[in-house]
mmCIF file of C-alpha atoms in Angstrom:
data_model
loop_
_atom_site.group_PDB
_atom_site.id
_atom_site.type_symbol
_atom_site.label_atom_id
_atom_site.label_comp_id
_atom_site.label_asym_id
_atom_site.label_seq_id
_atom_site.Cartn_x
_atom_site.Cartn_y
_atom_site.Cartn_z
ATOM 1 C CA MET A 1348 191.882 56.875 101.118
ATOM 2 C CA ALA A 1349 195.587 56.883 100.361
ATOM 3 C CA ARG A 1350 196.663 58.054 96.940
ATOM 4 C CA VAL A 1351 198.166 55.433 94.680
ATOM 5 C CA GLN A 1352 201.634 56.054 93.310
ATOM 6 C CA ARG A 1353 202.122 55.989 89.535
ATOM 7 C CA ARG A 1354 204.231 52.842 89.778
ATOM 8 C CA HIS A 1355 202.002 49.817 90.327
ATOM 9 C CA VAL A 1356 202.895 46.189 91.005
ATOM 10 C CA ASP A 1357 201.242 45.127 87.736
ATOM 11 C CA ASP A 1358 202.965 47.979 85.920
ATOM 12 C CA PRO A 1359 206.690 47.802 86.684
ATOM 13 C CA GLY A 1360 207.562 50.531 84.175
ATOM 14 C CA GLY A 1361 205.209 53.020 85.831
ATOM 15 C CA ARG A 1362 203.369 53.673 82.562
ATOM 16 C CA GLY A 1363 199.872 53.445 84.053
ATOM 17 C CA VAL A 1364 196.667 51.826 82.825
ATOM 18 C CA ASP A 1365 195.112 52.294 79.397
ATOM 19 C CA THR A 1366 191.617 52.690 80.876
ATOM 20 C CA ALA A 1367 190.721 53.705 84.424
ATOM 21 C CA ILE A 1368 187.030 53.212 85.240
ATOM 22 C CA GLU A 1369 185.487 55.422 87.923
ATOM 23 C CA ALA A 1370 182.310 53.613 88.947
ATOM 24 C CA VAL A 1371 181.893 54.680 92.576
ATOM 25 C CA GLY A 1372 181.046 58.369 92.286
ATOM 26 C CA VAL A 1373 183.270 59.831 94.996
ATOM 27 C CA PRO A 1374 186.106 62.355 94.628
ATOM 28 C CA ALA A 1375 188.794 59.960 95.910
ATOM 29 C CA THR A 1376 188.155 57.389 93.187
ATOM 30 C CA PHE A 1377 188.156 60.006 90.428
ATOM 31 C CA MET A 1378 191.490 61.275 91.749
ATOM 32 C CA LEU A 1379 192.765 57.693 91.794
ATOM 33 C CA CYS A 1380 191.841 57.376 88.118
ATOM 34 C CA GLU A 1381 193.761 60.581 87.369
ATOM 35 C CA ASP A 1382 196.755 59.123 89.198
ATOM 36 C CA ILE A 1383 196.868 55.760 87.425
ATOM 37 C CA VAL A 1384 195.840 56.521 83.835
ATOM 38 C CA ALA A 1385 198.655 56.208 81.293
ATOM 39 C CA PRO A 1386 199.559 58.861 78.722
ATOM 40 C CA GLY A 1387 197.059 58.523 75.895
ATOM 41 C CA GLY A 1388 194.688 56.654 78.215
ATOM 42 C CA VAL A 1389 191.012 56.981 79.022
ATOM 43 C CA ILE A 1390 189.209 57.816 82.258
ATOM 44 C CA ALA A 1391 185.738 56.305 81.898
ATOM 45 C CA ASN A 1392 183.537 58.019 84.448
ATOM 46 C CA ILE A 1393 180.339 56.023 85.008
ATOM 47 C CA GLY A 1394 179.916 56.713 88.731
ATOM 48 C CA VAL A 1395 177.028 58.858 89.898
ATOM 49 C CA HIS A 1396 178.601 61.776 91.737
ATOM 50 C CA GLY A 1397 176.743 63.354 94.641
ATOM 51 C CA THR A 1398 179.498 65.829 95.475
ATOM 52 C CA LYS A 1399 181.903 68.064 93.583
ATOM 53 C CA VAL A 1400 184.884 66.372 91.940
ATOM 54 C CA GLU A 1401 187.928 68.358 90.875
ATOM 55 C CA LEU A 1402 189.525 67.776 87.503
ATOM 56 C CA HIS A 1403 193.274 68.351 87.823
ATOM 57 C CA LEU A 1404 194.148 69.528 84.324
ATOM 58 C CA GLU A 1405 197.485 70.812 85.597
ATOM 59 C CA ARG A 1406 198.521 67.153 85.951
ATOM 60 C CA LEU A 1407 196.838 65.825 82.797
ATOM 61 C CA TRP A 1408 197.128 68.497 80.100
ATOM 62 C CA ASP A 1409 200.289 67.112 78.485
ATOM 63 C CA ARG A 1410 199.256 63.436 78.603
ATOM 64 C CA ASN A 1411 196.512 63.351 75.931
ATOM 65 C CA ILE A 1412 193.910 61.885 78.309
ATOM 66 C CA THR A 1413 190.345 61.218 77.161
ATOM 67 C CA ILE A 1414 187.560 61.478 79.735
ATOM 68 C CA THR A 1415 184.214 59.887 78.938
ATOM 69 C CA THR A 1416 180.981 59.945 80.905
ATOM 70 C CA ARG A 1417 177.955 57.730 80.578
ATOM 71 C CA LEU A 1418 175.366 56.017 82.666
ATOM 72 C CA VAL A 1419 174.071 52.545 82.022
ATOM 73 C CA ASP A 1420 171.386 52.740 79.363
ATOM 74 C CA THR A 1421 169.632 50.520 76.849
ATOM 75 C CA VAL A 1422 172.563 50.743 74.435
ATOM 76 C CA THR A 1423 174.862 48.944 76.881
ATOM 77 C CA THR A 1424 172.294 46.520 78.343
ATOM 78 C CA PRO A 1425 173.008 43.575 75.963
ATOM 79 C CA MET A 1426 176.749 43.789 76.685
ATOM 80 C CA LEU A 1427 176.118 43.981 80.427
ATOM 81 C CA LEU A 1428 173.803 40.960 80.317
ATOM 82 C CA ARG A 1429 176.430 38.926 78.433
ATOM 83 C CA THR A 1430 179.032 39.952 81.028
ATOM 84 C CA VAL A 1431 176.781 38.815 83.892
ATOM 85 C CA GLN A 1432 175.909 35.556 82.093
ATOM 86 C CA ALA A 1433 179.632 34.855 81.638
ATOM 87 C CA GLN A 1434 180.000 35.389 85.413
ATOM 88 C CA LYS A 1435 182.590 38.136 84.890
ATOM 89 C CA VAL A 1436 180.499 40.442 87.084
ATOM 90 C CA HIS A 1437 178.515 39.413 90.148
ATOM 91 C CA PRO A 1438 175.782 42.066 90.468
ATOM 92 C CA GLN A 1439 174.701 40.971 93.959
ATOM 93 C CA ARG A 1440 178.033 42.289 95.271
ATOM 94 C CA LEU A 1441 177.134 45.778 94.072
ATOM 95 C CA ILE A 1442 173.919 46.069 96.114
ATOM 96 C CA THR A 1443 174.491 48.263 99.153
ATOM 97 C CA HIS A 1444 170.945 49.177 100.204
ATOM 98 C CA ARG A 1445 167.457 47.641 100.010
ATOM 99 C CA PHE A 1446 164.148 49.428 100.535
ATOM 100 C CA LYS A 1447 160.512 48.374 100.463
ATOM 101 C CA LEU A 1448 158.351 50.187 97.923
ATOM 102 C CA ASP A 1449 156.660 52.277 100.630
ATOM 103 C CA LYS A 1450 160.133 53.699 101.521
ATOM 104 C CA ILE A 1451 160.958 54.786 97.972
ATOM 105 C CA LEU A 1452 161.525 58.404 99.018
ATOM 106 C CA ASP A 1453 164.123 57.197 101.538
ATOM 107 C CA ALA A 1454 165.741 55.178 98.748
ATOM 108 C CA TYR A 1455 165.976 58.237 96.479
ATOM 109 C CA GLN A 1456 167.409 60.304 99.319
ATOM 110 C CA THR A 1457 169.975 57.593 100.105
ATOM 111 C CA PHE A 1458 171.065 57.276 96.482
ATOM 112 C CA GLY A 1459 171.032 61.043 96.010
ATOM 113 C CA SER A 1460 173.490 61.323 98.897
ATOM 114 C CA ALA A 1461 175.654 58.413 97.751
ATOM 115 C CA ALA A 1462 178.887 60.087 98.845
ATOM 116 C CA LYS A 1463 177.561 60.253 102.411
ATOM 117 C CA THR A 1464 175.606 56.987 102.518
ATOM 118 C CA ASN A 1465 178.079 54.886 100.515
ATOM 119 C CA ALA A 1466 175.223 53.811 98.261
ATOM 120 C CA LEU A 1467 176.333 51.996 95.161
ATOM 121 C CA LYS A 1468 173.219 50.155 94.005
ATOM 122 C CA VAL A 1469 169.834 50.541 95.685
ATOM 123 C CA ILE A 1470 167.170 47.873 95.327
ATOM 124 C CA ILE A 1471 163.456 48.690 95.626
ATOM 125 C CA GLU A 1472 161.445 45.633 96.677
ATOM 126 C CA ALA A 1473 157.693 45.438 96.133
#
């Protein structure tokens, strides 16, 4: 994956984005977030990482960056449901793998190795 330059077509001044959301869980996308976040911005890390990700403080220390981490939980469920109902997010596009219930161990292995298997969302079907 090519690294994105600080200057972006939607950001002619090169300031960066206020919030960069890492939702994939691979080192390249975390690095991309580091590259595009504006001074005073937030990197919201919600991806499930299966491999080591480096935090480049030498590039961020003077920019007052906030990094948050959180997985989807019951606190955020109502907001997520409203977002899906408003058709702002299409969850079917996030499904990368499907497994029958008798292959649940394969599903856990696939999701546990998301960086290698490119698993984003795994569905277990009864």
